[in-house]
Amino acid sequence: MKAEHIQPSKLDRPEILSTIFFPRQDDSSASPPLGKDFLIDVSENGTALSCRFHTCDKDAPVILYFHGNGEIVSDYDAIASEYTGAGINIFFATYRGYGSSSGSPSVSALFHDNIRIAGYLQEYLRENGYTGALFAMGRSLGSASAIDLVSRYPDDFKGLILDSAFADTLPLAKRLGYDISNHDITEEDCFNNLAKIRKITNPTLIFHGARDQVIPVAEAEKLQAESGAKTKQFHIVPGADHNSIISIGGSLYFETIKNFIDTVTGKNTWRQRRRSHKKKRDL
């Protein structure tokens, strides 16, 4: 998986980028005990992105996670143990200008850097003996990263997980306060999530908050309806808005992710459930 030269995007205008990205610096002093930090070079001029890997077992599945536009990697330190405790390794990726990363964010750089990060992670996993299946996951803005990667490299990912994802860029930009349709920009010029997910046949899991006012649940319904996956799950979290889906979903949120991954990887088969039940009965 190799990134080509950065392709220009019609969204890369200062007035548009200011509605898409909200970078902030990382003021945390140190990584948690189970977190390993990586500084990944994404350009020839020295731009590097600060990512973090939380691990539990080298045989466990791995999630490559892309966060939302107002978040940073260290925001997830508090819940990383929910993934590792469920037997999932999770690698948190980021964008230029976020956390301890250098550079300035842009849409064109985002797509380019995603490929660099995914390629770096794959090489690291191979060289260090990690054998679990790789999944891509994106929350909010991060859904564009995850969808784009899986649509480009379907054979490199076992499945796709989306949290608070959007289907169409133009309506979202307008809700965020900027009508980019006035710039003669079409959906094809934007993130184009809906068209890309039609190509994805990898198993797909979609979460969305029932009361999400930033990205209405209808956006997730579009993605679910248009997804090319034969195996797909759709979960609406009652009472949750855009920023409370994890806190309201609670343990059920993480259990759903684990069950999805176990099913996709073949761990959650009826034979294994029967063996597990028999083992418990014999104790």
Coordinates of C-alpha atoms in Angstrom, one line a residue:
M1 CA 0.0 0.0 0.0
K2 CA 1.8 3.1 -1.3
A3 CA 0.6 6.7 -1.4
E4 CA 0.9 8.5 -4.7
H5 CA 1.6 12.2 -5.0
I6 CA -1.0 14.4 -3.3
Q7 CA -3.9 15.1 -5.6
P8 CA -5.5 18.5 -5.3
S9 CA -9.0 18.9 -3.9
K10 CA -11.5 21.6 -4.6
L11 CA -12.2 21.6 -0.9
D12 CA -8.8 22.9 -0.1
R13 CA -9.7 26.5 0.3
P14 CA -9.1 28.3 3.6
E15 CA -12.7 29.3 4.1
I16 CA -13.9 25.7 3.5
L17 CA -11.1 24.0 5.5
S18 CA -12.0 26.1 8.5
T19 CA -15.4 24.4 8.6
I20 CA -13.9 20.9 8.2
F21 CA -10.9 20.8 10.5
F22 CA -10.6 21.9 14.1
P23 CA -7.1 20.9 15.1
R24 CA -5.9 21.3 18.7
Q25 CA -2.6 20.5 20.4
D26 CA -2.0 17.6 22.7
D27 CA -1.3 18.7 26.2
S28 CA -1.1 15.3 27.8
S29 CA 2.3 14.6 29.3
A30 CA 2.9 10.9 28.6
S31 CA 1.4 7.8 26.9
P32 CA -0.6 5.4 29.1
P33 CA 1.3 2.2 30.0
L34 CA -0.2 0.1 27.2
G35 CA 0.1 2.8 24.5
K36 CA 3.0 3.0 22.1
D37 CA 3.5 6.3 20.2
F38 CA 4.6 6.5 16.6
L39 CA 5.7 9.5 14.6
I40 CA 5.0 8.6 11.0
D41 CA 6.6 10.6 8.1
V42 CA 4.0 11.4 5.5
S43 CA 5.9 13.9 3.3
E44 CA 9.3 14.6 2.0
N45 CA 9.4 18.0 3.8
G46 CA 9.4 16.4 7.2
T47 CA 5.7 16.4 8.0
A48 CA 5.0 13.7 10.5
L49 CA 1.8 12.4 12.2
S50 CA 1.7 11.3 15.9
C51 CA -0.3 8.1 16.2
R52 CA -0.8 5.7 19.1
F53 CA -1.1 1.9 19.3
H54 CA -2.9 0.1 22.2
T55 CA -2.3 -3.6 22.2
C56 CA -3.4 -6.7 24.0
D57 CA -2.2 -9.7 22.0
K58 CA -0.3 -10.3 18.7
D59 CA -2.9 -12.8 17.5
A60 CA -5.7 -10.4 18.2
P61 CA -7.5 -8.4 15.4
V62 CA -6.4 -4.8 14.8
I63 CA -8.5 -1.7 14.2
L64 CA -7.0 1.2 12.4
Y65 CA -9.1 4.1 13.8
F66 CA -9.6 7.6 12.4
H67 CA -11.1 10.1 14.9
G68 CA -13.4 13.1 14.5
N69 CA -12.5 16.6 13.3
G70 CA -12.4 18.1 16.8
E71 CA -10.6 15.2 18.6
I72 CA -7.0 14.1 19.1
V73 CA -5.4 10.7 19.7
S74 CA -5.0 11.1 23.4
D75 CA -8.7 11.7 23.8
Y76 CA -9.1 8.0 23.4
D77 CA -6.7 6.9 26.1
A78 CA -9.6 6.6 28.6
I79 CA -11.5 4.1 26.5
A80 CA -8.6 2.2 24.8
S81 CA -8.8 -0.4 27.5
E82 CA -12.4 -1.2 26.4
Y83 CA -10.9 -2.4 23.1
T84 CA -7.9 -4.2 24.5
G85 CA -10.0 -5.7 27.2
A86 CA -12.3 -7.1 24.5
G87 CA -9.3 -8.7 22.8
I88 CA -8.8 -6.0 20.1
N89 CA -5.6 -4.1 19.3
I90 CA -6.4 -0.5 18.3
F91 CA -4.2 1.9 16.4
F92 CA -5.3 5.6 16.5
A93 CA -4.4 7.6 13.5
T94 CA -4.6 11.4 13.1
Y95 CA -4.4 14.3 10.7
R96 CA -1.8 17.1 10.1
G97 CA -1.8 19.8 12.8
Y98 CA -3.6 17.6 15.3
G99 CA -2.1 16.6 18.7
S100 CA 1.7 16.4 18.3
S101 CA 1.6 16.2 14.5
S102 CA 3.2 18.8 12.3
G103 CA 1.8 20.5 9.2
S104 CA -1.6 21.9 8.4
P105 CA -4.7 19.8 7.6
S106 CA -6.3 19.7 4.2
V107 CA -8.6 17.3 2.4
S108 CA -6.0 16.3 -0.2
A109 CA -3.4 15.6 2.5
L110 CA -5.9 13.6 4.5
F111 CA -6.4 11.1 1.7
H112 CA -2.7 10.9 0.9
D113 CA -1.7 10.5 4.6
N114 CA -4.3 7.8 5.3
I115 CA -2.5 5.5 2.8
R116 CA 0.9 6.3 4.3
I117 CA -0.4 5.5 7.8
A118 CA -2.1 2.3 6.7
G119 CA 1.0 1.1 4.8
Y120 CA 3.2 1.9 7.8
L121 CA 0.9 0.0 10.1
Q122 CA 0.8 -3.0 7.9
E123 CA 4.6 -3.1 7.7
Y124 CA 4.9 -2.7 11.5
L125 CA 2.4 -5.5 12.1
R126 CA 4.3 -7.9 9.7
E127 CA 7.7 -7.1 11.1
N128 CA 6.6 -7.5 14.7
G129 CA 4.6 -10.7 14.4
Y130 CA 1.1 -9.4 14.6
T131 CA -1.2 -11.9 12.8
G132 CA -4.7 -10.7 13.5
A133 CA -7.1 -9.4 10.8
L134 CA -7.1 -5.7 10.1
F135 CA -10.3 -3.5 10.2
A136 CA -10.7 0.1 9.4
M137 CA -12.9 2.3 11.6
G138 CA -13.8 6.0 11.4
R139 CA -15.8 8.3 13.5
S140 CA -17.5 11.4 12.0
L141 CA -14.8 13.0 9.7
G142 CA -12.8 9.9 10.2
S143 CA -15.5 7.9 8.4
A144 CA -14.3 9.6 5.1
S145 CA -10.8 8.2 5.8
A146 CA -12.0 4.7 6.6
I147 CA -14.4 4.5 3.7
D148 CA -11.8 5.8 1.2
L149 CA -9.1 3.3 2.4
V150 CA -11.4 0.3 2.2
S151 CA -12.8 1.3 -1.2
R152 CA -9.2 1.6 -2.5
Y153 CA -7.7 -1.4 -0.8
P154 CA -10.5 -3.9 -0.1
D155 CA -8.2 -6.9 0.1
D156 CA -6.1 -5.3 2.9
F157 CA -9.1 -5.0 5.3
K158 CA -11.3 -7.6 6.8
G159 CA -14.1 -5.2 7.5
L160 CA -15.3 -1.6 7.9
I161 CA -16.8 0.1 11.1
L162 CA -18.4 3.5 11.0
D163 CA -19.5 5.7 13.9
S164 CA -21.6 8.9 13.3
A165 CA -20.6 8.8 9.6
F166 CA -21.9 11.1 6.8
A167 CA -23.0 10.2 3.3
D168 CA -23.1 13.6 1.6
T169 CA -20.6 16.4 2.1
L170 CA -22.6 19.4 0.7
P171 CA -25.5 19.3 3.1
L172 CA -23.1 18.7 6.0
A173 CA -21.0 21.7 5.1
K174 CA -24.1 23.8 5.0
R175 CA -25.2 22.6 8.4
L176 CA -21.7 23.5 9.7
G177 CA -22.2 27.1 8.4
Y178 CA -20.7 27.2 4.9
D179 CA -22.6 26.6 1.6
I180 CA -19.8 25.2 -0.6
S181 CA -22.4 24.5 -3.4
N182 CA -21.9 28.2 -4.3
H183 CA -18.4 27.3 -5.4
D184 CA -19.5 25.1 -8.3
I185 CA -18.4 22.0 -6.3
T186 CA -20.2 18.7 -6.6
E187 CA -20.3 15.6 -4.4
E188 CA -17.8 14.0 -6.7
D189 CA -15.4 16.8 -5.8
C190 CA -15.9 16.2 -2.1
F191 CA -15.4 13.2 0.2
N192 CA -17.9 11.2 -1.9
N193 CA -18.6 8.7 0.9
L194 CA -21.9 7.5 -0.7
A195 CA -20.4 6.6 -4.0
K196 CA -17.4 4.9 -2.4
I197 CA -19.4 2.7 0.0
R198 CA -21.3 1.3 -2.9
K199 CA -18.1 -0.3 -4.1
I200 CA -17.3 -1.8 -0.7
T201 CA -18.3 -5.4 -0.3
N202 CA -16.3 -6.0 3.0
P203 CA -18.5 -6.7 6.0
T204 CA -19.7 -3.3 7.4
L205 CA -20.9 -2.2 10.8
I206 CA -22.6 1.2 11.2
F207 CA -23.4 3.1 14.5
H208 CA -25.3 6.3 14.7
G209 CA -26.9 8.4 17.5
A210 CA -30.7 8.7 17.2
R211 CA -30.5 12.4 18.2
D212 CA -27.4 13.4 16.2
Q213 CA -28.0 17.0 15.1
V214 CA -24.6 17.5 13.4
I215 CA -25.0 14.5 11.1
P216 CA -28.7 13.3 11.1
V217 CA -29.4 9.6 11.3
A218 CA -30.8 9.8 7.8
E219 CA -27.1 10.1 6.6
A220 CA -26.3 6.7 8.2
E221 CA -29.4 5.2 6.8
K222 CA -28.2 6.2 3.3
L223 CA -24.8 4.6 3.9
Q224 CA -26.5 1.4 5.1
A225 CA -28.9 1.3 2.2
E226 CA -26.2 2.0 -0.5
S227 CA -23.4 -0.2 1.1
G228 CA -22.3 -2.9 -1.3
A229 CA -21.6 -5.3 1.6
K230 CA -23.6 -8.5 1.8
T231 CA -22.8 -8.7 5.5
K232 CA -23.7 -5.5 7.2
Q233 CA -25.1 -4.3 10.5
F234 CA -26.8 -1.0 11.4
H235 CA -27.3 0.1 15.0
I236 CA -29.1 3.3 16.1
V237 CA -28.2 4.3 19.7
P238 CA -31.4 5.7 21.4
G239 CA -30.9 9.1 23.1
A240 CA -27.4 9.6 21.8
D241 CA -26.3 12.7 19.9
H242 CA -23.2 13.3 17.9
N243 CA -20.8 13.4 20.9
S244 CA -22.5 11.0 23.4
I245 CA -22.9 7.8 21.3
I246 CA -20.0 6.0 23.2
S247 CA -21.0 7.2 26.7
I248 CA -24.7 6.3 26.2
G249 CA -24.0 3.1 24.3
G250 CA -21.7 2.1 27.1
S251 CA -20.5 -1.5 27.3
L252 CA -23.0 -2.6 24.6
Y253 CA -21.2 -0.3 22.1
F254 CA -17.9 -2.2 22.6
E255 CA -19.6 -5.6 22.8
T256 CA -21.3 -5.0 19.4
I257 CA -17.9 -4.2 17.9
K258 CA -16.4 -7.3 19.4
N259 CA -19.2 -9.5 18.2
F260 CA -19.0 -8.1 14.7
I261 CA -15.3 -8.7 14.5
D262 CA -15.6 -12.2 16.0
T263 CA -18.3 -13.0 13.4
V264 CA -16.3 -11.7 10.5
T265 CA -13.1 -13.5 11.5
G266 CA -15.0 -16.7 12.2
K267 CA -14.5 -16.8 15.9
N268 CA -18.1 -16.3 16.7
T269 CA -19.4 -19.4 14.9
W270 CA -22.1 -21.8 16.2
R271 CA -19.5 -24.6 16.6
Q272 CA -17.3 -22.4 18.8
R273 CA -20.3 -21.2 20.8
R274 CA -21.3 -24.8 21.4
R275 CA -17.8 -25.8 22.4
S276 CA -17.7 -22.8 24.8
H277 CA -21.1 -23.7 26.3
K278 CA -20.0 -27.4 26.7
K279 CA -16.8 -26.3 28.4
K280 CA -18.7 -24.1 30.9
R281 CA -21.1 -26.9 31.5
D282 CA -18.3 -29.4 32.3
L283 CA -16.6 -27.1 34.8

